[in-house]
PDB file of C-alpha atoms in Angstrom:
ATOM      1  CA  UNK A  12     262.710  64.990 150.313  1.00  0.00           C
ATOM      2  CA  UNK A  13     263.055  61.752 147.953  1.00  0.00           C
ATOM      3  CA  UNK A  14     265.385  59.891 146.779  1.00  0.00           C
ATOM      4  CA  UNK A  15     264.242  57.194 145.025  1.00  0.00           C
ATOM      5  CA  UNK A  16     263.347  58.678 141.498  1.00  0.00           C
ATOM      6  CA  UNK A  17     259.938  57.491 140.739  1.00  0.00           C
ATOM      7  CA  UNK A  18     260.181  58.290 137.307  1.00  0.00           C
ATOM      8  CA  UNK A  19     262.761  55.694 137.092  1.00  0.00           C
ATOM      9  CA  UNK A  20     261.163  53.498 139.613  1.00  0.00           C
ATOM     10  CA  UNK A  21     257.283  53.094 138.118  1.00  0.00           C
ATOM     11  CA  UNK A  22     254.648  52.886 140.723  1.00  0.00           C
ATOM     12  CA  UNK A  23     251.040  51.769 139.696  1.00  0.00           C
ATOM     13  CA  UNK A  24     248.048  52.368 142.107  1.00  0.00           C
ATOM     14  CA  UNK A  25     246.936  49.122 143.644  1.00  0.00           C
ATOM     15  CA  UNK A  26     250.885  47.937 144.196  1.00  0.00           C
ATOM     16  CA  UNK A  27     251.882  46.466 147.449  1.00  0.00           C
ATOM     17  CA  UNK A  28     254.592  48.231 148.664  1.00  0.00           C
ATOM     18  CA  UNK A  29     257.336  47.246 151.588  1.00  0.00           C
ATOM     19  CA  UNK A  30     259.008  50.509 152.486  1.00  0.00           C
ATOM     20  CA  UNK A  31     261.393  48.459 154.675  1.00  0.00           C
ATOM     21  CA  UNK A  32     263.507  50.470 157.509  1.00  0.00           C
ATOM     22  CA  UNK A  33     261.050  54.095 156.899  1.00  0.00           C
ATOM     23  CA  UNK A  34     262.323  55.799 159.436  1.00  0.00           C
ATOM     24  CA  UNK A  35     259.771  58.751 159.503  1.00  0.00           C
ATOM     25  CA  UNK A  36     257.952  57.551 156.454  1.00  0.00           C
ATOM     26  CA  UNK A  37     258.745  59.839 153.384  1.00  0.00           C
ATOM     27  CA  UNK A  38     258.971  57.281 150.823  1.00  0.00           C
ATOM     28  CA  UNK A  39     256.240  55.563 151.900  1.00  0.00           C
ATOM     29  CA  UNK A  40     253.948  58.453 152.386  1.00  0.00           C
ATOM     30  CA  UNK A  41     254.552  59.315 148.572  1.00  0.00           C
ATOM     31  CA  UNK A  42     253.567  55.588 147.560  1.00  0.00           C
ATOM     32  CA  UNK A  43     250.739  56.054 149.617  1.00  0.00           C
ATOM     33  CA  UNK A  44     250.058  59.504 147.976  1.00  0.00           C
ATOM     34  CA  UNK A  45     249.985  57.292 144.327  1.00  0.00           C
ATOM     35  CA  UNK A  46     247.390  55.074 145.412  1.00  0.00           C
ATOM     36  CA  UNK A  47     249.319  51.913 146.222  1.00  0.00           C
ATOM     37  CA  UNK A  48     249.005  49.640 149.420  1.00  0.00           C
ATOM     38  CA  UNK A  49     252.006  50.532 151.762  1.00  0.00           C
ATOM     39  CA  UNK A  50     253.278  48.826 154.925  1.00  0.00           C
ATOM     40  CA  UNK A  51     256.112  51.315 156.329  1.00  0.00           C
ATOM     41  CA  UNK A  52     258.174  48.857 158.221  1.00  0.00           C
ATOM     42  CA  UNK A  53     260.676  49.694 161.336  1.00  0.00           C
ATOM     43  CA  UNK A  54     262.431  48.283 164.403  1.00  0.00           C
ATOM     44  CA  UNK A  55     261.635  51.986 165.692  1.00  0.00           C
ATOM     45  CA  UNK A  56     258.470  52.207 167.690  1.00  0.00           C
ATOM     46  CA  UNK A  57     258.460  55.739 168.462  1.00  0.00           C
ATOM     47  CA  UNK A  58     259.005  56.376 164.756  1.00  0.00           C
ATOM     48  CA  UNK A  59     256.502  54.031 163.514  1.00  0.00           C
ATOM     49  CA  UNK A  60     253.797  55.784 166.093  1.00  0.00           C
ATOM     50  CA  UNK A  61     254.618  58.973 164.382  1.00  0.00           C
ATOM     51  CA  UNK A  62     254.131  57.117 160.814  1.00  0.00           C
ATOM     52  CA  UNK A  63     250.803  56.241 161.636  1.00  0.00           C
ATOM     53  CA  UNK A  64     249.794  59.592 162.714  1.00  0.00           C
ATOM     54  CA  UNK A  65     250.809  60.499 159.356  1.00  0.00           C
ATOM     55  CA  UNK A  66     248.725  58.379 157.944  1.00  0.00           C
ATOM     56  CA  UNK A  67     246.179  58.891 159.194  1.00  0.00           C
ATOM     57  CA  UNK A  68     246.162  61.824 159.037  1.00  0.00           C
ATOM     58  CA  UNK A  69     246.627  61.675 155.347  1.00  0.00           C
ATOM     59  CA  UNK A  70     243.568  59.923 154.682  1.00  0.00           C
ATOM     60  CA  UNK A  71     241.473  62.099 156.537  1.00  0.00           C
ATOM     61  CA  UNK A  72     242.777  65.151 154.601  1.00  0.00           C
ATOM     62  CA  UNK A  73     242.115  63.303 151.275  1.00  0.00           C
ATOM     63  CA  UNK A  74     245.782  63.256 150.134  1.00  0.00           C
ATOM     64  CA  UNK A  75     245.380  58.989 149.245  1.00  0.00           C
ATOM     65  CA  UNK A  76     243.467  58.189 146.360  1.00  0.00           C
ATOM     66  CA  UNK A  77     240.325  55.842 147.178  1.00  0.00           C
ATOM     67  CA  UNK A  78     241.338  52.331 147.599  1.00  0.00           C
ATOM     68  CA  UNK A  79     244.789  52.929 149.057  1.00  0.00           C
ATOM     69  CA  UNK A  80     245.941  51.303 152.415  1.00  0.00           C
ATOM     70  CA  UNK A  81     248.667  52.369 154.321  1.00  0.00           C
ATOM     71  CA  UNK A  82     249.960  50.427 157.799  1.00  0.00           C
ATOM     72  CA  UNK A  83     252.889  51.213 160.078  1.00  0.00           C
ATOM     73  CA  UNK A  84     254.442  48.087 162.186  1.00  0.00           C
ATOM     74  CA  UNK A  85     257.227  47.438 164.276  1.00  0.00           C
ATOM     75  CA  UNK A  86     259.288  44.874 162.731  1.00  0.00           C
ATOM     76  CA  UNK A  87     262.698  43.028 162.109  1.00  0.00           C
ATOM     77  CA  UNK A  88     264.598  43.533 158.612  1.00  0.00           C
ATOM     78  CA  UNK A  89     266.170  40.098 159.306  1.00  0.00           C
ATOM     79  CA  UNK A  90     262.978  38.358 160.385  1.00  0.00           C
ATOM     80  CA  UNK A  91     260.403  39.644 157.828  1.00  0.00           C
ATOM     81  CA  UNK A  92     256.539  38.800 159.222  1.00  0.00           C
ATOM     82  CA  UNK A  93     255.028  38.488 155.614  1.00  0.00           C
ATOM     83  CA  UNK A  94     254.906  35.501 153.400  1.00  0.00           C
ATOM     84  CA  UNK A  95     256.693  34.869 150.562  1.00  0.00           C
ATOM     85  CA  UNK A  96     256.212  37.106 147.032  1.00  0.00           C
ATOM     86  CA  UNK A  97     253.908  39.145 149.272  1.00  0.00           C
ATOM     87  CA  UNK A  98     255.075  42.581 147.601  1.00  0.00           C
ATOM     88  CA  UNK A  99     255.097  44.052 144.095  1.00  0.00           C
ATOM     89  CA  UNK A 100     257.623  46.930 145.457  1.00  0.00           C
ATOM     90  CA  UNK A 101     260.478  46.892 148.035  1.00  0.00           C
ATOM     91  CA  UNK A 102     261.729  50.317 149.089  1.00  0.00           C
ATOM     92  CA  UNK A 103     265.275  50.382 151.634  1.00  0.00           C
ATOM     93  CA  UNK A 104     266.413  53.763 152.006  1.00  0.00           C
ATOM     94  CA  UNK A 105     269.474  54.353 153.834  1.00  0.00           C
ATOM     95  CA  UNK A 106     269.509  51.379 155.821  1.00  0.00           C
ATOM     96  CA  UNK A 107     271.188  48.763 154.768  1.00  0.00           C
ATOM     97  CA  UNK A 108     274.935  50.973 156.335  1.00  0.00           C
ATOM     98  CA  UNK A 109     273.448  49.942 159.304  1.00  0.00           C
ATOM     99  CA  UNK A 110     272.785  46.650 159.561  1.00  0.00           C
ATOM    100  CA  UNK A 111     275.793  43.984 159.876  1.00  0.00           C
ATOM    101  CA  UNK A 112     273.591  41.282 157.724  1.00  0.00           C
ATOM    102  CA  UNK A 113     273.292  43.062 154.801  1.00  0.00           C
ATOM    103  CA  UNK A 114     272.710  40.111 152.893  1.00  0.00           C
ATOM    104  CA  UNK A 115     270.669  38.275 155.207  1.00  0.00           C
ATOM    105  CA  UNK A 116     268.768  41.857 154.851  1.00  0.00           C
ATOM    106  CA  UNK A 117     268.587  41.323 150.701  1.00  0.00           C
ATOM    107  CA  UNK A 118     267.670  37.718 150.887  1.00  0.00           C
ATOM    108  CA  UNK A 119     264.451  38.252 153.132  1.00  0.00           C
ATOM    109  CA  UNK A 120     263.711  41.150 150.617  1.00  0.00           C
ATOM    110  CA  UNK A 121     263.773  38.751 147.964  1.00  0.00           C
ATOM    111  CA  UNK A 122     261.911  36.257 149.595  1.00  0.00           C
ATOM    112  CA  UNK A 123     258.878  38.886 149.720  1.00  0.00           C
ATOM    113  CA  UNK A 124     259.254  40.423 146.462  1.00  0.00           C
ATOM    114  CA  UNK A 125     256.799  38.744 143.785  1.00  0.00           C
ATOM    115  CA  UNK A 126     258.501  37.915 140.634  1.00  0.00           C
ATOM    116  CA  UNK A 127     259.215  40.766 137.873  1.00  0.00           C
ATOM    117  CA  UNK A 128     258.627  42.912 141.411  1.00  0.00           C
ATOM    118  CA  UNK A 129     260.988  45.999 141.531  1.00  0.00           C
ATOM    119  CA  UNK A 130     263.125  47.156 144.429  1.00  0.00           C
ATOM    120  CA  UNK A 131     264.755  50.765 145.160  1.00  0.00           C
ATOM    121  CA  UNK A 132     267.766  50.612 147.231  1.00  0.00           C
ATOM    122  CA  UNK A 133     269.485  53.822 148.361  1.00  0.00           C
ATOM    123  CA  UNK A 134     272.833  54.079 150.538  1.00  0.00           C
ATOM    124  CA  UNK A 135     275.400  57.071 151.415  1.00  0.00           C
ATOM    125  CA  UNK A 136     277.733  57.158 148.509  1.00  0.00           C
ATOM    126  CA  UNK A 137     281.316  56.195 148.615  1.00  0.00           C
ATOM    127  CA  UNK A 138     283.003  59.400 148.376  1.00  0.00           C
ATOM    128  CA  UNK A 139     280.818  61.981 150.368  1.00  0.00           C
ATOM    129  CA  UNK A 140     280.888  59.647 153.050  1.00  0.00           C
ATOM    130  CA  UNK A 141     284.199  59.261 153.474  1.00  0.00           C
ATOM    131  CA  UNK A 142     284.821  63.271 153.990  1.00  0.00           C
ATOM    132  CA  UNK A 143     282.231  63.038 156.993  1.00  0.00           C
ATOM    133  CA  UNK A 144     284.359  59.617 158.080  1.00  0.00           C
ATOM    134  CA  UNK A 145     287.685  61.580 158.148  1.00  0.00           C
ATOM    135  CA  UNK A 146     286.416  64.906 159.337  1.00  0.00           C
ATOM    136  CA  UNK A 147     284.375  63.359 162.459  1.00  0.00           C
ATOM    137  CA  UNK A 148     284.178  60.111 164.560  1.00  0.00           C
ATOM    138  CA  UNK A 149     281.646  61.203 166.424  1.00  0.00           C
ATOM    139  CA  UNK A 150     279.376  60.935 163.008  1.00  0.00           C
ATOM    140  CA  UNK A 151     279.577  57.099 162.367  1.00  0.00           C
ATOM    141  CA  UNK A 152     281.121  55.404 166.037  1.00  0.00           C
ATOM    142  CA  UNK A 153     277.343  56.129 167.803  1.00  0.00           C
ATOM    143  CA  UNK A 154     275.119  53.305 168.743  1.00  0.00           C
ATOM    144  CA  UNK A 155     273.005  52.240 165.338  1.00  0.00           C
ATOM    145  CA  UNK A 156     275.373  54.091 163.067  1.00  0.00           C
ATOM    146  CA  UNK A 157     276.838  53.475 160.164  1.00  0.00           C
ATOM    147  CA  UNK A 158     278.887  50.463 159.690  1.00  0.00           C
ATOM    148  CA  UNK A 159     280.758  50.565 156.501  1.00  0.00           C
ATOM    149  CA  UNK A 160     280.583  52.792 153.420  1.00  0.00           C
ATOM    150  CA  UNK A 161     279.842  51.091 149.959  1.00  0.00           C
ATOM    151  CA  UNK A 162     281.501  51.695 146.887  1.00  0.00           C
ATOM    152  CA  UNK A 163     278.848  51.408 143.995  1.00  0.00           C
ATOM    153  CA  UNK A 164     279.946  48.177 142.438  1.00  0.00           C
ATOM    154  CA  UNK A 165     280.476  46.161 145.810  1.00  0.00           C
ATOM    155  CA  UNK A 166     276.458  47.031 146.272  1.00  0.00           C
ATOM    156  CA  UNK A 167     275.473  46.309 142.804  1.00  0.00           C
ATOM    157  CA  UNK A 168     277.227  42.701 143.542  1.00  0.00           C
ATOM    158  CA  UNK A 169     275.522  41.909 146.134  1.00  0.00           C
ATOM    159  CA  UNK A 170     272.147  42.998 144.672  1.00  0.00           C
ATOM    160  CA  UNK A 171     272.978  40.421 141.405  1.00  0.00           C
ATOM    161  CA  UNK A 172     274.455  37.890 144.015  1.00  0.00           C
ATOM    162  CA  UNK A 173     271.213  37.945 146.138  1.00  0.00           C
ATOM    163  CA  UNK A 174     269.247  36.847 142.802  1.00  0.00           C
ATOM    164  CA  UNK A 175     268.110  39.875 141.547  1.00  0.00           C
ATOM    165  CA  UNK A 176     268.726  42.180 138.190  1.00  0.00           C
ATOM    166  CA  UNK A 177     269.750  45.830 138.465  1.00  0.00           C
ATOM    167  CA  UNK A 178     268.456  47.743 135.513  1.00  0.00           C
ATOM    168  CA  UNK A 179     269.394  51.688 136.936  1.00  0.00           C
ATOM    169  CA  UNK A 180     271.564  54.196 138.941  1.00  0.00           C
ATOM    170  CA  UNK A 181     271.794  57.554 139.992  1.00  0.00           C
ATOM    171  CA  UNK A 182     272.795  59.748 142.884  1.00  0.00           C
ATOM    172  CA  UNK A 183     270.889  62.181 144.975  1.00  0.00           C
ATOM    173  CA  UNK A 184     270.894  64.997 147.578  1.00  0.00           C
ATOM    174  CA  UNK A 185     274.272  66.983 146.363  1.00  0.00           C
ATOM    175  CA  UNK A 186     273.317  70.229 147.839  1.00  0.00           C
ATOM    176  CA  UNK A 187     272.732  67.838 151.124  1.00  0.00           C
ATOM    177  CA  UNK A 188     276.647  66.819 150.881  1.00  0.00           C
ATOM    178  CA  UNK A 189     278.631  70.035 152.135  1.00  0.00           C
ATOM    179  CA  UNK A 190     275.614  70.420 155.030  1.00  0.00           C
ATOM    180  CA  UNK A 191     277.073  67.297 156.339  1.00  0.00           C
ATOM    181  CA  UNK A 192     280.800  68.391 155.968  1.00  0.00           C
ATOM    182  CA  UNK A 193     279.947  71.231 157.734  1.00  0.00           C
ATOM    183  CA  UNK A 194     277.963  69.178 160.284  1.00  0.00           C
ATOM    184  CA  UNK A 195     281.395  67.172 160.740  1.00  0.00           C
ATOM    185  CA  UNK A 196     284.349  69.713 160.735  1.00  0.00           C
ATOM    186  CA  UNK A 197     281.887  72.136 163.362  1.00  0.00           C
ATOM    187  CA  UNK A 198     280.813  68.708 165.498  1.00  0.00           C
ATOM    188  CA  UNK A 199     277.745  66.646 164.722  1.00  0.00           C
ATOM    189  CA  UNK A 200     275.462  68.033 167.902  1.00  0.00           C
ATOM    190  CA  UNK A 201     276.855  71.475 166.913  1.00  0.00           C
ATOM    191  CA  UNK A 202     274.056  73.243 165.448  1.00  0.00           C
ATOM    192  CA  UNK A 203     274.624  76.868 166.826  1.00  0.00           C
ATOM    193  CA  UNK A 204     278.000  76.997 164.658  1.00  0.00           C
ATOM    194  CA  UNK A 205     276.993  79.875 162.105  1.00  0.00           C
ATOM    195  CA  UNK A 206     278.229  77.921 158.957  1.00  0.00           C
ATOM    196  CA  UNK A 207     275.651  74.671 159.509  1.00  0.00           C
ATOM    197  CA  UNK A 208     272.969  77.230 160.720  1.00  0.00           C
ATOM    198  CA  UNK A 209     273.039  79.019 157.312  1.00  0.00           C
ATOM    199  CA  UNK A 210     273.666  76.341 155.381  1.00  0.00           C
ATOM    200  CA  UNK A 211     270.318  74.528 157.155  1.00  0.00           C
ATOM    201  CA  UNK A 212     268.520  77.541 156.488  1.00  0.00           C
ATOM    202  CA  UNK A 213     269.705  77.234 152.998  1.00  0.00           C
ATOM    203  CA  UNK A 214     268.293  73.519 152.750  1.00  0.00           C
ATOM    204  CA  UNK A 215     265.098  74.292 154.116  1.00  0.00           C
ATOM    205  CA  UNK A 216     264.384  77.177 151.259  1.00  0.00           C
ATOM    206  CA  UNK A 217     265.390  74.371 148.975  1.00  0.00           C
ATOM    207  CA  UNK A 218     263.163  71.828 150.266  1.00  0.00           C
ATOM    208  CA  UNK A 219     260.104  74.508 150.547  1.00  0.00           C
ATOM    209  CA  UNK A 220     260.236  76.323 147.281  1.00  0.00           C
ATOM    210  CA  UNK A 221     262.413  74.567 145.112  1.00  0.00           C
ATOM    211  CA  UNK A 222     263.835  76.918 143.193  1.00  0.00           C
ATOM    212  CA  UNK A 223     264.771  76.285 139.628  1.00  0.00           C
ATOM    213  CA  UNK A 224     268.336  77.634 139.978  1.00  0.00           C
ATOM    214  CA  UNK A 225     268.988  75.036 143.196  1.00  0.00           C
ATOM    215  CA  UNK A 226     267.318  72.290 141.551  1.00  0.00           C
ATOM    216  CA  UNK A 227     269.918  73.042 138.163  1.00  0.00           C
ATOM    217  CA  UNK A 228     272.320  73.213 141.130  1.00  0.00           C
ATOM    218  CA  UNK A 229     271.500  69.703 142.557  1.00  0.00           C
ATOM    219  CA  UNK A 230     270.845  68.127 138.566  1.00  0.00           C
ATOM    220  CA  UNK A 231     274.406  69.108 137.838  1.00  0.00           C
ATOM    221  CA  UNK A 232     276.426  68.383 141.155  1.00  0.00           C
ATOM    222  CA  UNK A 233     274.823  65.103 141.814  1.00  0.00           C
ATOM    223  CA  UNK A 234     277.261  63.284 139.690  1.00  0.00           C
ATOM    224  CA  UNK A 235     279.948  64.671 141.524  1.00  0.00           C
ATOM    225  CA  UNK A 236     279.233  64.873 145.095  1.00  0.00           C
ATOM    226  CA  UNK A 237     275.334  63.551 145.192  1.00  0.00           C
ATOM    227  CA  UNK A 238     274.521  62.380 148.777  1.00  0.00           C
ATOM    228  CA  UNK A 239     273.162  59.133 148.171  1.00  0.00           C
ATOM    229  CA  UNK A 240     273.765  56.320 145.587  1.00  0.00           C
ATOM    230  CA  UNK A 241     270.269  54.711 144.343  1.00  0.00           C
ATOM    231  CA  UNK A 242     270.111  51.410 142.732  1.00  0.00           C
ATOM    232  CA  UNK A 243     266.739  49.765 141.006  1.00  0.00           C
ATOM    233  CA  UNK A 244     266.970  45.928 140.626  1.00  0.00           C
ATOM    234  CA  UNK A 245     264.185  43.319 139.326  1.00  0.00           C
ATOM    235  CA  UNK A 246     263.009  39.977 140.836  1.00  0.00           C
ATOM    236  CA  UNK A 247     263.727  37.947 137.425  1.00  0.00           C
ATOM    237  CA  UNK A 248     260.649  35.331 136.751  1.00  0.00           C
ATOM    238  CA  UNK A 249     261.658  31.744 137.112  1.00  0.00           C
ATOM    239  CA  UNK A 250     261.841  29.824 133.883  1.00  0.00           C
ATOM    240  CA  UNK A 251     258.528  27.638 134.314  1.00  0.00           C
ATOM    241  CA  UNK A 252     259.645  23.963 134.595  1.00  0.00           C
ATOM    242  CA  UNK A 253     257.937  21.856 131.480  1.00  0.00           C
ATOM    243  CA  UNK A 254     255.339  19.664 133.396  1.00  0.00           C
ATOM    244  CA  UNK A 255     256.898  16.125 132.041  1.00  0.00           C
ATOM    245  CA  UNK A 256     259.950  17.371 133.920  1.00  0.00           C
ATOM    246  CA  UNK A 257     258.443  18.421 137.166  1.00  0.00           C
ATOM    247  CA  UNK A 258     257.108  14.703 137.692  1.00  0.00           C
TER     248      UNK A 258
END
């Protein structure tokens, strides 16, 4: 299940791609799947073991085109172990809630991202969120949850104030919203309560056959309750200084 759109977001094989915070790697699997260079990056090392599996895994089953690479590492958001304009692609998906830097977070994915480089950023919309905030504690006050909720604009600011330009938006994961409702109003580690067990079981047929009447579903509720916002930015070139000035 993505939620970056990549026919918004255009991925060409050969690209170096950060998919910073993967958790268990779905974004970056599908970069690796187009043939681009991938490091899947997390401070989780059980979930980064897993990630690697999966790629390997993948390559052995032929699912990466030839010339692909794909690495899992343990790493630090904050503290980024690659030099700069390493990256033609940054990917943070539903992360940056977490993390009480967020901008120390955007200015080391900056600092990696080559110029006219393109970066996905997705986060648990504003309104959605706030439902599973009033309906449950228990869903946000846990150890590595999530921190704050962002309304669009205040993210788009801090995406233009961290030097970059955001040319797209959307939402995602509608029919993903009311699971997580139910989630909160029957308790979050409550999965035997009839209501989430359907509606999971609903989800699942979604994800596995995709239907065209669900997808219609999705397409037209995602402007109104869609899961996740998703922003696309650009790393503008620098003007190039004229060499009588640079001495």
């Amino acid at each position: 299940m993505l939620t970056v759109d990549f026919s918004r977001f255009p991925l060409a094989p050969g690209d170096r791609v950060l998919d910073l915070g993967c958790g268990a790697g779905r974004h970056a699997f599908e970069c690796y799947r187009r043939g681009a260079h991938v490091v899947a990056l997390d401070q989780n090392g059980e979930e980064i073991r897993e990630v690697a599996k999966w790629f390997a895994a993948m390559k052995e089953a032929g699912e990466a085109p030839a010339g692909a690479t794909a690495t899992a590492m343990e790493g630090d958001a904050l503290a980024l172990p690659f030099p700069d304009e390493s990256f033609d692609v940054v990917i943070i998906s539903e992360v940056m809630e977490h993390i009480p830097d967020d901008k120390g977070v955007l200015a080391e994915m900056v600092r990696v991202l080559k110029p006219g480089g393109r970066i996905a950023v997705t986060v648990p919309r504003y309104g959605p969120e706030k439902v599973c905030w009033t309906l449950s504690d228990a869903y946000h006050e846990v150890e590595g949850g999530h921190i704050r909720i962002y309304r669009a604009d205040e993210l788009l600011a801090k995406i233009r104030e961290a030097g970059l330009r955001p040319y797209g938006t959307h939402h995602a994961h509608a029919l993903h919203s009311p699971y997580w409702w139910l989630k909160c109003a029957f308790g979050v580690d409550n999965d035997k309560a009839l209501p989430v067990r359907a509606y999971h079981k609903l989800l699942v047929w979604d994800i596995m056959k995709k239907p065209l009447a669900t997808r219609v579903a999705e397409q037209a509720l995602n402007p109104l309750i869609g899961k996740s916002f998703v922003a696309y930015a650009t790393k503008p070139h620098l003007p190039r200084v004229p060499e009588a000035d640079a001495k």
